[in-house]
mmCIF file of C-alpha atoms in Angstrom:
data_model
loop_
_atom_site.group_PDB
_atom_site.id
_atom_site.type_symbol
_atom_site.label_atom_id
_atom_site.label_comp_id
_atom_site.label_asym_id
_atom_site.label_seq_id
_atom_site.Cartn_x
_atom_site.Cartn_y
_atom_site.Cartn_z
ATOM 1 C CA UNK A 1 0.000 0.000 0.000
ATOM 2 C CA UNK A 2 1.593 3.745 -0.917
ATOM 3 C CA UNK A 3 1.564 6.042 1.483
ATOM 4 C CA UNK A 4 -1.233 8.517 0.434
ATOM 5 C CA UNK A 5 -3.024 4.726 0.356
ATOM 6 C CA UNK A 6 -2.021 4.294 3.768
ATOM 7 C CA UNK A 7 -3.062 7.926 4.653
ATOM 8 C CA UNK A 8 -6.342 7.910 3.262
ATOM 9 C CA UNK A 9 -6.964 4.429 5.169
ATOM 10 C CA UNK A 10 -5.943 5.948 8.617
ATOM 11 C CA UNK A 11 -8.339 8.998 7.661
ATOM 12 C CA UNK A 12 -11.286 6.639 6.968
ATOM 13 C CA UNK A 13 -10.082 4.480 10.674
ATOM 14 C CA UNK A 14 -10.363 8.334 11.724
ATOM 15 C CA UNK A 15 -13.952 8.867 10.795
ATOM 16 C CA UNK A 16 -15.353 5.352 11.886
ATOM 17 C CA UNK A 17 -13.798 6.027 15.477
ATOM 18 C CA UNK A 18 -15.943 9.084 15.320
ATOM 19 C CA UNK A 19 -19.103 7.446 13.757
ATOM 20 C CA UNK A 20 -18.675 3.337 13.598
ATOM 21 C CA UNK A 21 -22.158 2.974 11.630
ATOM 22 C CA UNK A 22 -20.263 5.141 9.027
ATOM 23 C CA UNK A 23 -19.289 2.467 6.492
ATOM 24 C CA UNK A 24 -22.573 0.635 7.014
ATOM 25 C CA UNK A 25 -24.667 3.609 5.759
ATOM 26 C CA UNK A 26 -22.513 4.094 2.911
ATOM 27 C CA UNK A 27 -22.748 0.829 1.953
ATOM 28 C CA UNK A 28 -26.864 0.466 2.130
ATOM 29 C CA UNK A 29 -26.896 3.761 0.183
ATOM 30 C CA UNK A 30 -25.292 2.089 -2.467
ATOM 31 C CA UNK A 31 -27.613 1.119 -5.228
ATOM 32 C CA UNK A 32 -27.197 -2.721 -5.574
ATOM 33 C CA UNK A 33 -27.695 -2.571 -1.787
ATOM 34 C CA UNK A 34 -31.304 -0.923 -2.328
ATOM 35 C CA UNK A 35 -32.356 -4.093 -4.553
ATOM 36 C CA UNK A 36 -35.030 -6.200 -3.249
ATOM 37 C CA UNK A 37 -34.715 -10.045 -2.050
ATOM 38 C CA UNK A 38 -36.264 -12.432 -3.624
ATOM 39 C CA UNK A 39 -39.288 -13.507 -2.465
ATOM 40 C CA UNK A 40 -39.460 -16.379 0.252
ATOM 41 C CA UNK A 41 -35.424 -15.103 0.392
ATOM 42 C CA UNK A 42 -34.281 -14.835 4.405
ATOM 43 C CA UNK A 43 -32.236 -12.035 5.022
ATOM 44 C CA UNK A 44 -28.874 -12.095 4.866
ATOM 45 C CA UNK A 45 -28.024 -10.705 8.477
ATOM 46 C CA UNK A 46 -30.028 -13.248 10.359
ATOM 47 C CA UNK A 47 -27.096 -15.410 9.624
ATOM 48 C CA UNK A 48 -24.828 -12.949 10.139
ATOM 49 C CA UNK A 49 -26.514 -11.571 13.053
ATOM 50 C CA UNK A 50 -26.007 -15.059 15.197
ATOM 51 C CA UNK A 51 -22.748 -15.706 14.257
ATOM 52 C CA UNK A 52 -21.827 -12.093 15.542
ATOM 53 C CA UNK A 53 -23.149 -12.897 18.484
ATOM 54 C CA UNK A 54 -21.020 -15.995 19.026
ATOM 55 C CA UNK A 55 -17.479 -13.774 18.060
ATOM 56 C CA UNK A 56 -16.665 -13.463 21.730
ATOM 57 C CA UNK A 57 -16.132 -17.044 22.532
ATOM 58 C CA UNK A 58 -13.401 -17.793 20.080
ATOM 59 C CA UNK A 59 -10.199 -17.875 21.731
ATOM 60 C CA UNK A 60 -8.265 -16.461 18.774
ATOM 61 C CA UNK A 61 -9.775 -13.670 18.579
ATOM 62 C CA UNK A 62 -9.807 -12.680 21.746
ATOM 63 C CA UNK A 63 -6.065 -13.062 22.099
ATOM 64 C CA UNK A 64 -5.904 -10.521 18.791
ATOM 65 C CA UNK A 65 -8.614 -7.924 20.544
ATOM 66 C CA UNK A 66 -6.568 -8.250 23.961
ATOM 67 C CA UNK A 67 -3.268 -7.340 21.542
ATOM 68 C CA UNK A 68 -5.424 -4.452 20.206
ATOM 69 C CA UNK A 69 -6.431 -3.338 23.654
ATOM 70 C CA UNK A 70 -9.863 -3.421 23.488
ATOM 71 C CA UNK A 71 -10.708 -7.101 24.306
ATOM 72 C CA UNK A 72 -12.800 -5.951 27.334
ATOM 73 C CA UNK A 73 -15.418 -3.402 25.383
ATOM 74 C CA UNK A 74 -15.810 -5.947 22.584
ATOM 75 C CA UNK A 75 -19.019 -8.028 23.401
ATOM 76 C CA UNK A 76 -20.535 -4.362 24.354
ATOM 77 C CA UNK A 77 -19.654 -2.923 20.912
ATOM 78 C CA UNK A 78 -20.842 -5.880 19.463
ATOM 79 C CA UNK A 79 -24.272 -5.867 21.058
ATOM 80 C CA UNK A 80 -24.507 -1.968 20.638
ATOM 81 C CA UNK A 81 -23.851 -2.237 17.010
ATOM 82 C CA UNK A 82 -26.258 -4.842 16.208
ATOM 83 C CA UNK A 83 -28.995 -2.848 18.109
ATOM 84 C CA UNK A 84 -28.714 0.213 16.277
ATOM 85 C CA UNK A 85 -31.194 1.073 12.997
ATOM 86 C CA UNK A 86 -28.303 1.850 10.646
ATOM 87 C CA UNK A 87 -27.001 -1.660 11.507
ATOM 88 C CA UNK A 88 -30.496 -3.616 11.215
ATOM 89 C CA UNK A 89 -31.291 -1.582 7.728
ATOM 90 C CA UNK A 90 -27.493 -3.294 6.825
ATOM 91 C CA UNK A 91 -28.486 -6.270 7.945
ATOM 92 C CA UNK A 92 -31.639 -6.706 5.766
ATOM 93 C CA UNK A 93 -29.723 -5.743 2.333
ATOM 94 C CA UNK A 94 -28.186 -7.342 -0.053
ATOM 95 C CA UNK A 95 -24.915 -5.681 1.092
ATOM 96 C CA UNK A 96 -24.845 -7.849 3.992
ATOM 97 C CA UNK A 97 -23.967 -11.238 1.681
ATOM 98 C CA UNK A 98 -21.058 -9.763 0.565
ATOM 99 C CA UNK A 99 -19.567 -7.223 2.891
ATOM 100 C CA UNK A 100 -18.693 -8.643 6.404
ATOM 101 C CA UNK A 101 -15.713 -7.098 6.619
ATOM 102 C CA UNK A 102 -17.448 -3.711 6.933
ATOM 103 C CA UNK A 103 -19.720 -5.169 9.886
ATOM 104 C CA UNK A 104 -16.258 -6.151 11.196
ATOM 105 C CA UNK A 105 -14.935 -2.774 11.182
ATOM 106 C CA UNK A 106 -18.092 -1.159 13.131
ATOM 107 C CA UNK A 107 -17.818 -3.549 15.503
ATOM 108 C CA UNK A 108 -13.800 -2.477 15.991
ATOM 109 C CA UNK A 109 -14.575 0.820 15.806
ATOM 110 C CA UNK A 110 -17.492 1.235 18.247
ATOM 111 C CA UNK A 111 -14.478 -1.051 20.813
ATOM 112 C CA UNK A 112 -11.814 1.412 20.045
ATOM 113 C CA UNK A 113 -14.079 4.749 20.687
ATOM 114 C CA UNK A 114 -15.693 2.941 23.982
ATOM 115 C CA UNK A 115 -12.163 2.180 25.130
ATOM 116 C CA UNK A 116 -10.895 5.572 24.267
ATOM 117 C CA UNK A 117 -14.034 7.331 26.022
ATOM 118 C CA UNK A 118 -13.698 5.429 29.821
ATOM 119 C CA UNK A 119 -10.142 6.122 29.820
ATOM 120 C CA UNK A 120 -10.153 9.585 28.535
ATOM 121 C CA UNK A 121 -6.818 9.743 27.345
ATOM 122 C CA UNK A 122 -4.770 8.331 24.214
ATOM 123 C CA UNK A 123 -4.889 3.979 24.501
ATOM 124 C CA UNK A 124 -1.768 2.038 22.584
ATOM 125 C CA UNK A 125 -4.104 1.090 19.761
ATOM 126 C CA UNK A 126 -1.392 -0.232 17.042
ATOM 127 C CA UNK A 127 -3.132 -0.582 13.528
ATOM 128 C CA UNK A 128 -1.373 -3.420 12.684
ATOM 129 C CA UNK A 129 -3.139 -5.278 15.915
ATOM 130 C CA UNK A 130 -6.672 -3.820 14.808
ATOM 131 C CA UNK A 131 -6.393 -4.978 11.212
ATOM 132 C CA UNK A 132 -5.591 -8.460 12.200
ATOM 133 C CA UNK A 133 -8.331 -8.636 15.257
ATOM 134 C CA UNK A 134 -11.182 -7.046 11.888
ATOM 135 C CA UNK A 135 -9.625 -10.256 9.723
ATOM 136 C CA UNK A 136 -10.285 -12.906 11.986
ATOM 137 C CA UNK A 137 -14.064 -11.395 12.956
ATOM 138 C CA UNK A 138 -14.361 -11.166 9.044
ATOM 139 C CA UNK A 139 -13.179 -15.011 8.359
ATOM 140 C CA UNK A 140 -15.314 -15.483 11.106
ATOM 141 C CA UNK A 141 -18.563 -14.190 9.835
ATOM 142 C CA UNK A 142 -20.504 -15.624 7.104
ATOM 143 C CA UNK A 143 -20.605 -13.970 3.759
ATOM 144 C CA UNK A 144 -17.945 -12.913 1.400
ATOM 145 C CA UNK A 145 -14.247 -12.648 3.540
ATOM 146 C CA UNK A 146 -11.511 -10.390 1.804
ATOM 147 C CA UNK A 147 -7.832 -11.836 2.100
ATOM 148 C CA UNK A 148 -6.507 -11.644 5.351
ATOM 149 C CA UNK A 149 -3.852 -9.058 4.736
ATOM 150 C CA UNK A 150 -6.795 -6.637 3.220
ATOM 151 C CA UNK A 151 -9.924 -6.742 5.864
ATOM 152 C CA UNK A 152 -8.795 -4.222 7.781
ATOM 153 C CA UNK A 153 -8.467 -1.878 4.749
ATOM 154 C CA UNK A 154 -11.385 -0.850 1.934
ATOM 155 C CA UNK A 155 -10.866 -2.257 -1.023
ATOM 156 C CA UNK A 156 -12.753 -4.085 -3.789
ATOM 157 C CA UNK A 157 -15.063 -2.302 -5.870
ATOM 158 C CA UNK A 158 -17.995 -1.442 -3.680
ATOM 159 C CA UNK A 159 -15.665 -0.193 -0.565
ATOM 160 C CA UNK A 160 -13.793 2.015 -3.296
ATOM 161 C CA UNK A 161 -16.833 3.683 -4.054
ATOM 162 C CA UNK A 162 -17.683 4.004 -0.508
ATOM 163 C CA UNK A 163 -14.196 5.516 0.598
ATOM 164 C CA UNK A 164 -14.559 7.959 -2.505
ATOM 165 C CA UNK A 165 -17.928 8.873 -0.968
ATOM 166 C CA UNK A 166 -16.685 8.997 2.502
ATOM 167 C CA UNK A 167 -13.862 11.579 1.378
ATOM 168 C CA UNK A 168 -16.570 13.885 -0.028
ATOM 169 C CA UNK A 169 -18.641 13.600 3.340
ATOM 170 C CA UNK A 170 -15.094 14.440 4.989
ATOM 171 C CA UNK A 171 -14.557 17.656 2.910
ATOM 172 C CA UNK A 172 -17.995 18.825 2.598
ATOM 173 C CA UNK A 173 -18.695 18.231 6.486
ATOM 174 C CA UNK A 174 -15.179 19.262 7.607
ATOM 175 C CA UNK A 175 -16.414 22.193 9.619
ATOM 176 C CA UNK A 176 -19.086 19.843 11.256
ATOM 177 C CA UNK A 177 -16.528 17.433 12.361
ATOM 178 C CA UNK A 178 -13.308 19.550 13.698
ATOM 179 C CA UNK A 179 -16.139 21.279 15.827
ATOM 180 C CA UNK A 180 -16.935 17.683 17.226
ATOM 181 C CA UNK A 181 -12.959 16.483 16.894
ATOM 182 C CA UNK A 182 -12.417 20.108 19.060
ATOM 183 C CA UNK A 183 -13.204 18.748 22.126
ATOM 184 C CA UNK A 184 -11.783 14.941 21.651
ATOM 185 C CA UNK A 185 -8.400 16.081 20.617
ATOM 186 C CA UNK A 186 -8.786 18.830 23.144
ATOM 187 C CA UNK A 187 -9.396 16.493 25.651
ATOM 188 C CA UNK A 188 -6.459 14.495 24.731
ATOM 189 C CA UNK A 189 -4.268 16.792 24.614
ATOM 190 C CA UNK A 190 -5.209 18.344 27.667
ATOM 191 C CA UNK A 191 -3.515 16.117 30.299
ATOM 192 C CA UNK A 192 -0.077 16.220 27.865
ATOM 193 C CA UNK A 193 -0.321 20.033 27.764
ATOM 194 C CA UNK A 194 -1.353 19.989 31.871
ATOM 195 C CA UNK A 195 1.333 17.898 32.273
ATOM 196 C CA UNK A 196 4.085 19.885 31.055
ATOM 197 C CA UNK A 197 3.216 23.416 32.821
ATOM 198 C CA UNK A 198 3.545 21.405 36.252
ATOM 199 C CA UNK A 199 6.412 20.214 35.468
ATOM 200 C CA UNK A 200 8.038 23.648 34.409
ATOM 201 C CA UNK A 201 6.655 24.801 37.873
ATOM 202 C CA UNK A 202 7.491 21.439 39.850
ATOM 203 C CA UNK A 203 10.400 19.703 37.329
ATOM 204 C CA UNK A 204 12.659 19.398 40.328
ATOM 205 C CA UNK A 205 11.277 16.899 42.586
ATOM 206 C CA UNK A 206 10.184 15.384 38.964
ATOM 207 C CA UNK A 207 14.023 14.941 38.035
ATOM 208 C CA UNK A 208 14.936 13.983 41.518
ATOM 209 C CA UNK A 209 13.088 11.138 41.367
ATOM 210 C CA UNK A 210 14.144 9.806 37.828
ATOM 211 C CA UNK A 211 17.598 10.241 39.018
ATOM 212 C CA UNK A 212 16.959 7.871 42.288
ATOM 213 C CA UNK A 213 15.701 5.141 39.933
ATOM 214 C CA UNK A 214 19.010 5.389 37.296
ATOM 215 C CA UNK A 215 21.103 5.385 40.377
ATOM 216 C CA UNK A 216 19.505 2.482 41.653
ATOM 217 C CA UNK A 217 19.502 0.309 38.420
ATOM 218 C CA UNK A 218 22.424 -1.788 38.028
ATOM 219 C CA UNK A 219 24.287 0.029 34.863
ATOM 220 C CA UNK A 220 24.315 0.328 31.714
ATOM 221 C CA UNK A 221 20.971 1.943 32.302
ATOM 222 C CA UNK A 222 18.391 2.933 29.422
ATOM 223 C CA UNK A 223 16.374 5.387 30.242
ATOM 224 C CA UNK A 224 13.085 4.727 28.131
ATOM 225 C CA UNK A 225 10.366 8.256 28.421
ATOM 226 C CA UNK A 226 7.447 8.597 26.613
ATOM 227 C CA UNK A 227 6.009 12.144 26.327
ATOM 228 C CA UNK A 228 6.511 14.418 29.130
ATOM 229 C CA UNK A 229 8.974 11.669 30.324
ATOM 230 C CA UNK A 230 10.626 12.287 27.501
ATOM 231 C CA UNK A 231 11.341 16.312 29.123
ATOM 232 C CA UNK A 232 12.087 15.651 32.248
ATOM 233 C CA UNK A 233 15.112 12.888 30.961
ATOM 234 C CA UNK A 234 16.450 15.233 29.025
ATOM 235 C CA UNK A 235 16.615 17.947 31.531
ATOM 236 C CA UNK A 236 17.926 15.298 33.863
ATOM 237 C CA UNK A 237 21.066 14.610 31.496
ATOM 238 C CA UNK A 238 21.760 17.701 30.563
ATOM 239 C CA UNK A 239 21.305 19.068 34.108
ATOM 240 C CA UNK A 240 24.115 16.776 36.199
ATOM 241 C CA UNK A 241 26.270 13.892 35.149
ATOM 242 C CA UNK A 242 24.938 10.390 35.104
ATOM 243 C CA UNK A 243 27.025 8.223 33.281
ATOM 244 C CA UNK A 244 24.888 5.201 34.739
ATOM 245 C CA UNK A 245 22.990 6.199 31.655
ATOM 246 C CA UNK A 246 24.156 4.364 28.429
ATOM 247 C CA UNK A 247 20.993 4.950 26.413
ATOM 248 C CA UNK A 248 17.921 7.650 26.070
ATOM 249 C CA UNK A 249 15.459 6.839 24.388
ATOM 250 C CA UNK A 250 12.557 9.358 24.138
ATOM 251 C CA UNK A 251 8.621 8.406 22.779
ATOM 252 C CA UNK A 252 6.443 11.219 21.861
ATOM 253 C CA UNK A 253 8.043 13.814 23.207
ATOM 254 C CA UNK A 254 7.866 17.533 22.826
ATOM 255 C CA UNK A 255 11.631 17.872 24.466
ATOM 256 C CA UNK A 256 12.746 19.520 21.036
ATOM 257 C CA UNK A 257 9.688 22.016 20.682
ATOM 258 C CA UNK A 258 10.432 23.273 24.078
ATOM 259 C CA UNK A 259 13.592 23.910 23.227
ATOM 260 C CA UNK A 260 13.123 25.757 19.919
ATOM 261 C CA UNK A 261 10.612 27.915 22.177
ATOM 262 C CA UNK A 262 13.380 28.528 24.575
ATOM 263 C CA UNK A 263 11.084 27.038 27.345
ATOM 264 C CA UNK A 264 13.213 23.848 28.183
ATOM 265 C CA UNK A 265 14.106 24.327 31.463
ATOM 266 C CA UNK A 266 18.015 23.461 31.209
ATOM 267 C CA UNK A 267 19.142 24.899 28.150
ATOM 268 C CA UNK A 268 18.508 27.886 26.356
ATOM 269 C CA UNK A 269 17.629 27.755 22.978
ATOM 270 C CA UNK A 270 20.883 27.999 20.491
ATOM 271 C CA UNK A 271 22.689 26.370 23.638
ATOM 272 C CA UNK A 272 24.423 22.735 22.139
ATOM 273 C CA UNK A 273 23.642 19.552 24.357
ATOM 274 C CA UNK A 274 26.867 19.692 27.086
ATOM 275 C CA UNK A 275 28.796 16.650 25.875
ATOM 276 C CA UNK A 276 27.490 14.368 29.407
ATOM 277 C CA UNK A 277 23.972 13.571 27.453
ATOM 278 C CA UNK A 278 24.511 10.077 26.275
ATOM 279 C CA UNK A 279 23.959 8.352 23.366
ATOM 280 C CA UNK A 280 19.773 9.536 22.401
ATOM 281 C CA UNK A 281 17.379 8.238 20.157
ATOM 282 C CA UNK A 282 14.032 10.189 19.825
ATOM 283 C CA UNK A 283 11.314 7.535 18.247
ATOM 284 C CA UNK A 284 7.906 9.508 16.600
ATOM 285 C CA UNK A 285 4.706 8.966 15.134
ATOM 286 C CA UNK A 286 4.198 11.902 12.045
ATOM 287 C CA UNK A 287 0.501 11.392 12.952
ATOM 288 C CA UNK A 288 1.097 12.335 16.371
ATOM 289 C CA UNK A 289 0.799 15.683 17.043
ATOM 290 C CA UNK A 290 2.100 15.634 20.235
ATOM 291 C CA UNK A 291 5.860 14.073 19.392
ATOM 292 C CA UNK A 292 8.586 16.218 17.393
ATOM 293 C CA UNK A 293 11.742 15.774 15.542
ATOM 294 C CA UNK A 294 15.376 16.337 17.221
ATOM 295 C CA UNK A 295 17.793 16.153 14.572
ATOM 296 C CA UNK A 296 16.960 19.664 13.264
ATOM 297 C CA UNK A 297 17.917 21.520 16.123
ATOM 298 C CA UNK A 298 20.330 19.158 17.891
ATOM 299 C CA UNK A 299 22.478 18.051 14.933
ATOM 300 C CA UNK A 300 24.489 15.243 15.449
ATOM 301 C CA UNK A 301 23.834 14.735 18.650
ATOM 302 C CA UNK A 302 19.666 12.186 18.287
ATOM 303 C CA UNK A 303 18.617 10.201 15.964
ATOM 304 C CA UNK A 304 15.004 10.653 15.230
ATOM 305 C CA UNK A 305 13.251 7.232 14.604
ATOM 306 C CA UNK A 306 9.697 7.275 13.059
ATOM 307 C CA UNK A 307 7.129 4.746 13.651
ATOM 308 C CA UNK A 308 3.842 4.317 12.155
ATOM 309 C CA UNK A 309 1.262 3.334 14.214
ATOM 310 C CA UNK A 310 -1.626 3.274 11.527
ATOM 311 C CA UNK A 311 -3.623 5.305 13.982
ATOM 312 C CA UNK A 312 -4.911 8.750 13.628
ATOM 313 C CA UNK A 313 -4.153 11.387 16.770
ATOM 314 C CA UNK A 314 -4.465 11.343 19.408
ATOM 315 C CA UNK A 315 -4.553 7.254 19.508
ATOM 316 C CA UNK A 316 -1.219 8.251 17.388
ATOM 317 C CA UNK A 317 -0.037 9.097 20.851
ATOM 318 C CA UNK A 318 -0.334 6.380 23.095
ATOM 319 C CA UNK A 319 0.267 3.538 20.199
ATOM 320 C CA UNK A 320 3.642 3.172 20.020
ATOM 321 C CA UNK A 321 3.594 0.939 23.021
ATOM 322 C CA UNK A 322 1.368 -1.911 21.050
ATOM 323 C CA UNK A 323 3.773 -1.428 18.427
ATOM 324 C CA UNK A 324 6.339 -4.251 17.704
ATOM 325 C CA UNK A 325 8.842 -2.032 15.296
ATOM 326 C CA UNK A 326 9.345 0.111 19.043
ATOM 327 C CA UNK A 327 10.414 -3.562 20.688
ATOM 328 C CA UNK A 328 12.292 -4.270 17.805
ATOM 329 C CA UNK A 329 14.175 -0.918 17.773
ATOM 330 C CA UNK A 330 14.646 -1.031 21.877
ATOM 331 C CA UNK A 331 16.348 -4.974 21.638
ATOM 332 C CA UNK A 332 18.311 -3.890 18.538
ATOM 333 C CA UNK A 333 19.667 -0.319 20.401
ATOM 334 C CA UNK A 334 20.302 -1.823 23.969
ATOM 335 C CA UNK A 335 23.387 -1.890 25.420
#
């Protein structure tokens, strides 16, 4: 898949964590889904409609919705989904024989937002995780499956109309929906934005206590910070020697914004790193608005690592821990 592929399926993931019936209207809109059954023909989704109701007792797929984080709002989003009217008017077209995959993806969806909502911040959500957990629920369900590799994407010719559709919705209802994304990525971005003014105000007992731990770790230490973690570390090193520290490795983090703005509390902007800051790689998401590149203004001294989460923000923000490339990078990079 290219990348504005890849983009434009992250965008739709986007819009179905804001509206999970989405697809499913789209798709009964269409006009082959607006045909009429034969007669003495059973709907489609009474079929589909039990065996949805059966998804949460096989064991592989709850092992791929626990890897997704949202194995424990599943059976809810399930039974919420199947109870709504955009769902039952789905459910008795034609669109139903062939398109379980979309079903699949409402029922993710409606998980992801209910996780998202009782925690009220950004969940590690990798996309990777969620289109594996929508395969197995579409292999699962009756009807026509889509290869493996492709059910958590919208392909095929009906889902290519509907995406085209769905981008036009996007555009012409854009104001609509950044007045409704306001206050979700508002919200998000809230505790990361709290967060950071008490540390400015409080960073000392902050660093005081990060510099306990790396003195009592058994060295060569790594010192792993996601976010404002990532600030506080950095202040840390450049602050007073520890050369228990072998490794820093920040996730997320605004450390290089702050510092551009002149606000990092240990070194004025224009200021080089002092040469006691070990070794630093800065891993970020480009889709998370809340991380920032280092190399830029500290040349030679981090190497920024981007990830792709397949997530839009602010998930972006808190999936980097479901994300295997991050393990892969930490086991490779460890001293």
């Amino acid at each position: 898949m290219g990348d504005d592929d890849l983009d434009e399926e992250v965008e739709f993931w986007g819009l179905l964590y804001l509206d999970p019936l989405l697809e499913l209207r789209l798709l009964t809109a269409e006009p082959s889904a607006r045909a009429e059954l034969a007669p003495g023909t059973r709907p489609p989704g009474e079929a589909l409609t039990a065996a949805a109701l059966s998804l949460a007792g096989d064991a592989g797929l709850r092992r791929l919705l626990d890897a997704a984080g949202i194995g424990e709002d599943f059976a809810a989003a399930v039974a919420a989904v199947l109870t709504t009217p955009d769902c039952r008017h789905f459910m008795r077209s034609p669109a139903a024989e062939t398109e379980a995959a979309a079903l699949a993806r409402a029922f993710v969806a409606e998980s992801v937002r209910r996780r998202a909502g009782s925690e009220g911040t950004a969940q590690a959500f990798d996309g990777t995780a969620r289109d594996e957990a929508v395969a197995r629920i579409a292999a699962l369900l009756p009807g026509t499956a889509p290869a493996p590799d492709e059910a958590g994407t919208h392909r095929g010719p009906v889902t290519r109309r509907v995406r085209r559709l769905a981008g036009r919705l996007a555009v012409g209802l854009a104001s609509a929906q950044a007045v409704r994304r306001r206050s979700a990525l508002t919200d998000a971005a809230h505790p990361a934005a709290g967060d950071v003014l008490l540390y400015l105000s409080r960073g000392t007992a902050i660093r005081e206590a990060v510099a306990e731990a790396v003195r009592a770790a058994e060295p060569p230490v790594v010192l792993l910070a996601h976010s404002l973690g990532g600030i506080a570390s950095l202040d840390l090193l450049v602050l007073q020697p520890l050369p228990e520290v072998a490794l820093l490795v920040t996730v997320g983090s605004q450390a290089p914004f702050l510092y551009e703005l002149g606000a990092l509390p240990s070194l004025e902007h224009g200021s080089p790193l002092p040469p006691q800051v070990p070794r630093w790689l800065n891993v970020y998401d480009r889709r998370d608005l809340l991380s920032y590149v280092g190399e830029g203004v500290f040349p030679g001294r981090v190497r920024d690592v981007p990830l792709d989460s397949r997530q839009p923000f602010p998930l972006s923000h808190g999936a980097y821990w479901s994300n295997p490339d991050l393990y892969r990078l930490l086991a490779e990079e460890m001293p």
